[in-house]
Every structure is written in structure tokens, then in C-alpha cells.
């Protein structure tokens, strides 16, 4: 009987180790591979951490964004975190992890003092594309997502 428990325990351990390290078991992506953030998370720190940063229309690290788009087109795994700052200077995070087939997106507004914390919702999407607003400005959007969280992603395309 003791051997059965030991075998079962080892089998359970082995199976849990073989799980997808980017998925927490609830369909949400574990983006822990991004550098940790703590308050205050200033734009300079975001740039240093490799984030694509948007401070009121002034962009940094756009080469990382362009490479991410190229890697999606080539079906090559990649990840990018976009940090956009509110008027008050609070960061909002858009984390995208591409596994070669699907874009796993997590929205994080937990550091926005004037917003209500959404709790890091996530979505899995098949396509990243572009759209235009009423003023004719182009921006990136996620399409073919498994839930409406994907609709919270937008990122202005450079003029």
C-alpha cells in the first residue's frame, strides 16, 4: 500500500512539472517572466526594464514592439510588455505573450490610482491587426479572442 502512495505521489509530481509554465491552470497566462514592478514605477524604470513605453504620445523601445510584430508574422515565440501612463502618471500594463500560435494577453491596471483594479484579467487571441478611429488614426487591436478582455487592448500605430 505504501508503494502505491509513493508511486502516485511521484507520478503527480512528474505530471505537474510537465505542465505549461505559461498557464496557471485557469486559462490565464503566467507572465512572471516579465521584470517585477513596484510602486512607484516611473517611465525611466519601465524603459530600463525593456517595456515599450507610452508617456502621453512619447514612445520608447518601439524596436521591441516592431520585433514582436515580426515574430508573430514569422510564428516565432516572443513576449512584450507595453506600459502606458495615465495623465496622472500611473502605469497601466498590457502584457502579450506569443507562443507561436496564440497571443496570451493580460491587462493590469492595479497601479492606476484613479481606476478600479480589474484584477489582471486575461484573454487568448489568434490575431493582432489594425483598426482606425473616427479621426483616421490607426491602432493595433487583438481579434478572435476567447473573451471580451481582448477588446481592452489597443496600441496606437506610429504615424
PDB file of C-alpha atoms in Angstrom:
ATOM      1  CA  UNK A   1       0.000   0.000   0.000  1.00  0.00           C
ATOM      2  CA  UNK A   2       2.856   2.347   0.851  1.00  0.00           C
ATOM      3  CA  UNK A   3       4.413   1.720  -2.578  1.00  0.00           C
ATOM      4  CA  UNK A   4       1.168   2.771  -4.261  1.00  0.00           C
ATOM      5  CA  UNK A   5       1.183   6.115  -2.400  1.00  0.00           C
ATOM      6  CA  UNK A   6       4.830   6.713  -3.305  1.00  0.00           C
ATOM      7  CA  UNK A   7       4.221   5.864  -6.971  1.00  0.00           C
ATOM      8  CA  UNK A   8       1.103   8.027  -7.049  1.00  0.00           C
ATOM      9  CA  UNK A   9       2.969  10.913  -5.412  1.00  0.00           C
ATOM     10  CA  UNK A  10       5.871  10.686  -7.850  1.00  0.00           C
ATOM     11  CA  UNK A  11       3.510  10.452 -10.813  1.00  0.00           C
ATOM     12  CA  UNK A  12       1.630  13.540  -9.596  1.00  0.00           C
ATOM     13  CA  UNK A  13       4.870  15.451  -9.154  1.00  0.00           C
ATOM     14  CA  UNK A  14       6.058  14.448 -12.615  1.00  0.00           C
ATOM     15  CA  UNK A  15       2.775  15.446 -14.249  1.00  0.00           C
ATOM     16  CA  UNK A  16       2.699  18.827 -12.521  1.00  0.00           C
ATOM     17  CA  UNK A  17       6.290  19.512 -13.634  1.00  0.00           C
ATOM     18  CA  UNK A  18       5.300  18.794 -17.237  1.00  0.00           C
ATOM     19  CA  UNK A  19       2.561  21.429 -17.226  1.00  0.00           C
ATOM     20  CA  UNK A  20       2.642  24.573 -19.325  1.00  0.00           C
ATOM     21  CA  UNK A  21       4.742  27.088 -17.418  1.00  0.00           C
ATOM     22  CA  UNK A  22       2.898  29.982 -19.048  1.00  0.00           C
ATOM     23  CA  UNK A  23      -0.527  28.849 -17.876  1.00  0.00           C
ATOM     24  CA  UNK A  24      -1.745  28.853 -14.304  1.00  0.00           C
ATOM     25  CA  UNK A  25      -4.336  26.129 -14.876  1.00  0.00           C
ATOM     26  CA  UNK A  26      -7.233  28.580 -15.141  1.00  0.00           C
ATOM     27  CA  UNK A  27      -6.589  29.560 -18.731  1.00  0.00           C
ATOM     28  CA  UNK A  28      -4.714  32.642 -17.562  1.00  0.00           C
ATOM     29  CA  UNK A  29      -1.165  33.226 -18.647  1.00  0.00           C
ATOM     30  CA  UNK A  30       1.578  33.464 -16.060  1.00  0.00           C
ATOM     31  CA  UNK A  31       3.608  36.467 -17.164  1.00  0.00           C
ATOM     32  CA  UNK A  32       6.105  36.184 -14.315  1.00  0.00           C
ATOM     33  CA  UNK A  33       8.893  36.204 -16.887  1.00  0.00           C
ATOM     34  CA  UNK A  34       8.471  39.976 -17.144  1.00  0.00           C
ATOM     35  CA  UNK A  35      10.577  42.075 -14.760  1.00  0.00           C
ATOM     36  CA  UNK A  36       8.808  42.731 -11.457  1.00  0.00           C
ATOM     37  CA  UNK A  37       7.322  46.156 -10.879  1.00  0.00           C
ATOM     38  CA  UNK A  38       6.842  48.089  -7.676  1.00  0.00           C
ATOM     39  CA  UNK A  39       5.458  51.495  -6.801  1.00  0.00           C
ATOM     40  CA  UNK A  40       6.479  53.960  -7.954  1.00  0.00           C
ATOM     41  CA  UNK A  41       7.105  52.542 -11.427  1.00  0.00           C
ATOM     42  CA  UNK A  42       8.454  55.513 -13.298  1.00  0.00           C
ATOM     43  CA  UNK A  43       8.836  55.656 -17.093  1.00  0.00           C
ATOM     44  CA  UNK A  44      12.637  55.567 -16.798  1.00  0.00           C
ATOM     45  CA  UNK A  45      12.432  52.248 -14.930  1.00  0.00           C
ATOM     46  CA  UNK A  46       9.955  50.860 -17.475  1.00  0.00           C
ATOM     47  CA  UNK A  47      12.323  51.744 -20.326  1.00  0.00           C
ATOM     48  CA  UNK A  48      15.253  50.192 -18.454  1.00  0.00           C
ATOM     49  CA  UNK A  49      13.202  47.006 -17.881  1.00  0.00           C
ATOM     50  CA  UNK A  50      12.630  46.724 -21.635  1.00  0.00           C
ATOM     51  CA  UNK A  51       8.964  47.743 -21.659  1.00  0.00           C
ATOM     52  CA  UNK A  52       7.534  49.503 -24.676  1.00  0.00           C
ATOM     53  CA  UNK A  53       6.560  52.790 -23.046  1.00  0.00           C
ATOM     54  CA  UNK A  54       3.959  55.386 -23.992  1.00  0.00           C
ATOM     55  CA  UNK A  55       4.020  58.590 -21.967  1.00  0.00           C
ATOM     56  CA  UNK A  56       1.325  60.812 -23.499  1.00  0.00           C
ATOM     57  CA  UNK A  57       2.316  60.008 -27.073  1.00  0.00           C
ATOM     58  CA  UNK A  58       6.083  59.875 -26.497  1.00  0.00           C
ATOM     59  CA  UNK A  59       7.176  56.297 -27.212  1.00  0.00           C
ATOM     60  CA  UNK A  60      10.277  54.400 -26.067  1.00  0.00           C
ATOM     61  CA  UNK A  61      11.602  50.943 -27.021  1.00  0.00           C
ATOM     62  CA  UNK A  62       9.469  50.776 -30.155  1.00  0.00           C
ATOM     63  CA  UNK A  63      12.061  48.441 -31.660  1.00  0.00           C
ATOM     64  CA  UNK A  64      10.803  45.801 -29.216  1.00  0.00           C
ATOM     65  CA  UNK A  65       7.240  46.291 -30.463  1.00  0.00           C
ATOM     66  CA  UNK A  66       8.264  46.053 -34.120  1.00  0.00           C
ATOM     67  CA  UNK A  67      10.242  42.878 -33.389  1.00  0.00           C
ATOM     68  CA  UNK A  68       7.232  41.402 -31.576  1.00  0.00           C
ATOM     69  CA  UNK A  69       5.020  42.033 -34.631  1.00  0.00           C
ATOM     70  CA  UNK A  70       7.661  40.500 -36.941  1.00  0.00           C
ATOM     71  CA  UNK A  71       7.921  37.443 -34.687  1.00  0.00           C
ATOM     72  CA  UNK A  72       4.157  36.940 -34.781  1.00  0.00           C
ATOM     73  CA  UNK A  73       4.256  37.109 -38.581  1.00  0.00           C
ATOM     74  CA  UNK A  74       7.069  34.505 -38.540  1.00  0.00           C
ATOM     75  CA  UNK A  75       5.183  32.375 -35.948  1.00  0.00           C
ATOM     76  CA  UNK A  76       8.143  32.730 -33.580  1.00  0.00           C
ATOM     77  CA  UNK A  77       7.587  32.841 -29.813  1.00  0.00           C
ATOM     78  CA  UNK A  78       8.027  36.245 -28.190  1.00  0.00           C
ATOM     79  CA  UNK A  79       6.680  38.499 -25.472  1.00  0.00           C
ATOM     80  CA  UNK A  80       6.325  42.202 -24.896  1.00  0.00           C
ATOM     81  CA  UNK A  81       5.015  44.409 -22.113  1.00  0.00           C
ATOM     82  CA  UNK A  82       3.566  47.783 -23.029  1.00  0.00           C
ATOM     83  CA  UNK A  83       3.412  50.309 -20.209  1.00  0.00           C
ATOM     84  CA  UNK A  84       1.168  53.287 -20.904  1.00  0.00           C
ATOM     85  CA  UNK A  85       0.956  56.151 -18.434  1.00  0.00           C
ATOM     86  CA  UNK A  86      -2.217  57.950 -17.425  1.00  0.00           C
ATOM     87  CA  UNK A  87      -2.492  61.730 -17.264  1.00  0.00           C
ATOM     88  CA  UNK A  88      -1.787  61.450 -13.536  1.00  0.00           C
ATOM     89  CA  UNK A  89       1.388  59.446 -14.247  1.00  0.00           C
ATOM     90  CA  UNK A  90       0.175  55.987 -13.230  1.00  0.00           C
ATOM     91  CA  UNK A  91       1.246  52.958 -15.292  1.00  0.00           C
ATOM     92  CA  UNK A  92      -1.180  50.572 -16.971  1.00  0.00           C
ATOM     93  CA  UNK A  93       0.334  47.333 -18.260  1.00  0.00           C
ATOM     94  CA  UNK A  94      -0.519  45.346 -21.362  1.00  0.00           C
ATOM     95  CA  UNK A  95       1.420  42.076 -21.396  1.00  0.00           C
ATOM     96  CA  UNK A  96       1.425  39.966 -24.541  1.00  0.00           C
ATOM     97  CA  UNK A  97       2.989  36.519 -24.770  1.00  0.00           C
ATOM     98  CA  UNK A  98       3.013  34.818 -28.158  1.00  0.00           C
ATOM     99  CA  UNK A  99       3.551  31.041 -28.081  1.00  0.00           C
ATOM    100  CA  UNK A 100       3.835  30.581 -31.852  1.00  0.00           C
ATOM    101  CA  UNK A 101       0.080  30.170 -32.359  1.00  0.00           C
ATOM    102  CA  UNK A 102      -1.807  32.245 -29.801  1.00  0.00           C
ATOM    103  CA  UNK A 103      -1.350  35.676 -28.235  1.00  0.00           C
ATOM    104  CA  UNK A 104      -1.920  35.490 -24.487  1.00  0.00           C
ATOM    105  CA  UNK A 105      -2.858  38.946 -23.254  1.00  0.00           C
ATOM    106  CA  UNK A 106      -3.050  40.241 -19.686  1.00  0.00           C
ATOM    107  CA  UNK A 107      -4.355  43.673 -18.708  1.00  0.00           C
ATOM    108  CA  UNK A 108      -3.131  45.164 -15.422  1.00  0.00           C
ATOM    109  CA  UNK A 109      -4.363  48.499 -14.106  1.00  0.00           C
ATOM    110  CA  UNK A 110      -3.561  47.772 -10.453  1.00  0.00           C
ATOM    111  CA  UNK A 111      -1.269  50.815 -10.145  1.00  0.00           C
ATOM    112  CA  UNK A 112      -3.821  53.260 -11.552  1.00  0.00           C
ATOM    113  CA  UNK A 113      -4.853  55.281  -8.502  1.00  0.00           C
ATOM    114  CA  UNK A 114      -7.927  56.685 -10.260  1.00  0.00           C
ATOM    115  CA  UNK A 115      -9.136  53.420 -11.798  1.00  0.00           C
ATOM    116  CA  UNK A 116     -10.723  50.404 -10.191  1.00  0.00           C
ATOM    117  CA  UNK A 117      -8.365  47.427 -10.097  1.00  0.00           C
ATOM    118  CA  UNK A 118      -9.610  44.933 -12.689  1.00  0.00           C
ATOM    119  CA  UNK A 119      -7.628  42.064 -11.124  1.00  0.00           C
ATOM    120  CA  UNK A 120      -5.285  41.248 -14.068  1.00  0.00           C
ATOM    121  CA  UNK A 121      -7.843  39.729 -16.469  1.00  0.00           C
ATOM    122  CA  UNK A 122      -6.506  37.874 -19.488  1.00  0.00           C
ATOM    123  CA  UNK A 123      -7.547  36.576 -22.881  1.00  0.00           C
ATOM    124  CA  UNK A 124      -6.164  34.336 -25.588  1.00  0.00           C
ATOM    125  CA  UNK A 125      -6.348  35.755 -29.095  1.00  0.00           C
ATOM    126  CA  UNK A 126      -5.498  34.389 -32.526  1.00  0.00           C
ATOM    127  CA  UNK A 127      -4.832  37.614 -34.441  1.00  0.00           C
ATOM    128  CA  UNK A 128      -3.331  41.051 -33.978  1.00  0.00           C
ATOM    129  CA  UNK A 129      -4.487  43.570 -36.535  1.00  0.00           C
ATOM    130  CA  UNK A 130      -5.106  47.250 -37.051  1.00  0.00           C
ATOM    131  CA  UNK A 131      -8.184  49.433 -36.939  1.00  0.00           C
ATOM    132  CA  UNK A 132      -8.926  53.140 -37.394  1.00  0.00           C
ATOM    133  CA  UNK A 133     -10.761  55.502 -35.096  1.00  0.00           C
ATOM    134  CA  UNK A 134     -13.133  58.254 -36.255  1.00  0.00           C
ATOM    135  CA  UNK A 135     -10.227  60.688 -36.651  1.00  0.00           C
ATOM    136  CA  UNK A 136      -8.485  58.263 -39.029  1.00  0.00           C
ATOM    137  CA  UNK A 137      -5.679  57.284 -36.617  1.00  0.00           C
ATOM    138  CA  UNK A 138      -4.571  53.649 -36.859  1.00  0.00           C
ATOM    139  CA  UNK A 139      -4.047  51.444 -33.835  1.00  0.00           C
ATOM    140  CA  UNK A 140      -3.334  47.797 -33.092  1.00  0.00           C
ATOM    141  CA  UNK A 141      -6.112  45.572 -31.772  1.00  0.00           C
ATOM    142  CA  UNK A 142      -6.498  41.924 -30.818  1.00  0.00           C
ATOM    143  CA  UNK A 143      -9.048  39.814 -32.702  1.00  0.00           C
ATOM    144  CA  UNK A 144     -10.544  36.345 -32.427  1.00  0.00           C
ATOM    145  CA  UNK A 145     -10.215  36.323 -28.636  1.00  0.00           C
ATOM    146  CA  UNK A 146     -11.760  33.808 -26.260  1.00  0.00           C
ATOM    147  CA  UNK A 147     -13.430  36.595 -24.225  1.00  0.00           C
ATOM    148  CA  UNK A 148     -14.138  40.340 -24.183  1.00  0.00           C
ATOM    149  CA  UNK A 149     -10.938  41.180 -22.260  1.00  0.00           C
ATOM    150  CA  UNK A 150      -9.161  41.160 -25.621  1.00  0.00           C
ATOM    151  CA  UNK A 151     -11.170  44.248 -26.567  1.00  0.00           C
ATOM    152  CA  UNK A 152      -9.379  46.254 -23.850  1.00  0.00           C
ATOM    153  CA  UNK A 153      -6.156  46.140 -25.875  1.00  0.00           C
ATOM    154  CA  UNK A 154      -5.309  48.968 -28.214  1.00  0.00           C
ATOM    155  CA  UNK A 155      -1.946  50.448 -29.070  1.00  0.00           C
ATOM    156  CA  UNK A 156      -1.507  53.434 -31.326  1.00  0.00           C
ATOM    157  CA  UNK A 157       0.282  52.761 -34.574  1.00  0.00           C
ATOM    158  CA  UNK A 158       3.090  55.206 -35.248  1.00  0.00           C
ATOM    159  CA  UNK A 159       2.235  57.991 -37.667  1.00  0.00           C
TER     160      UNK A 159
END
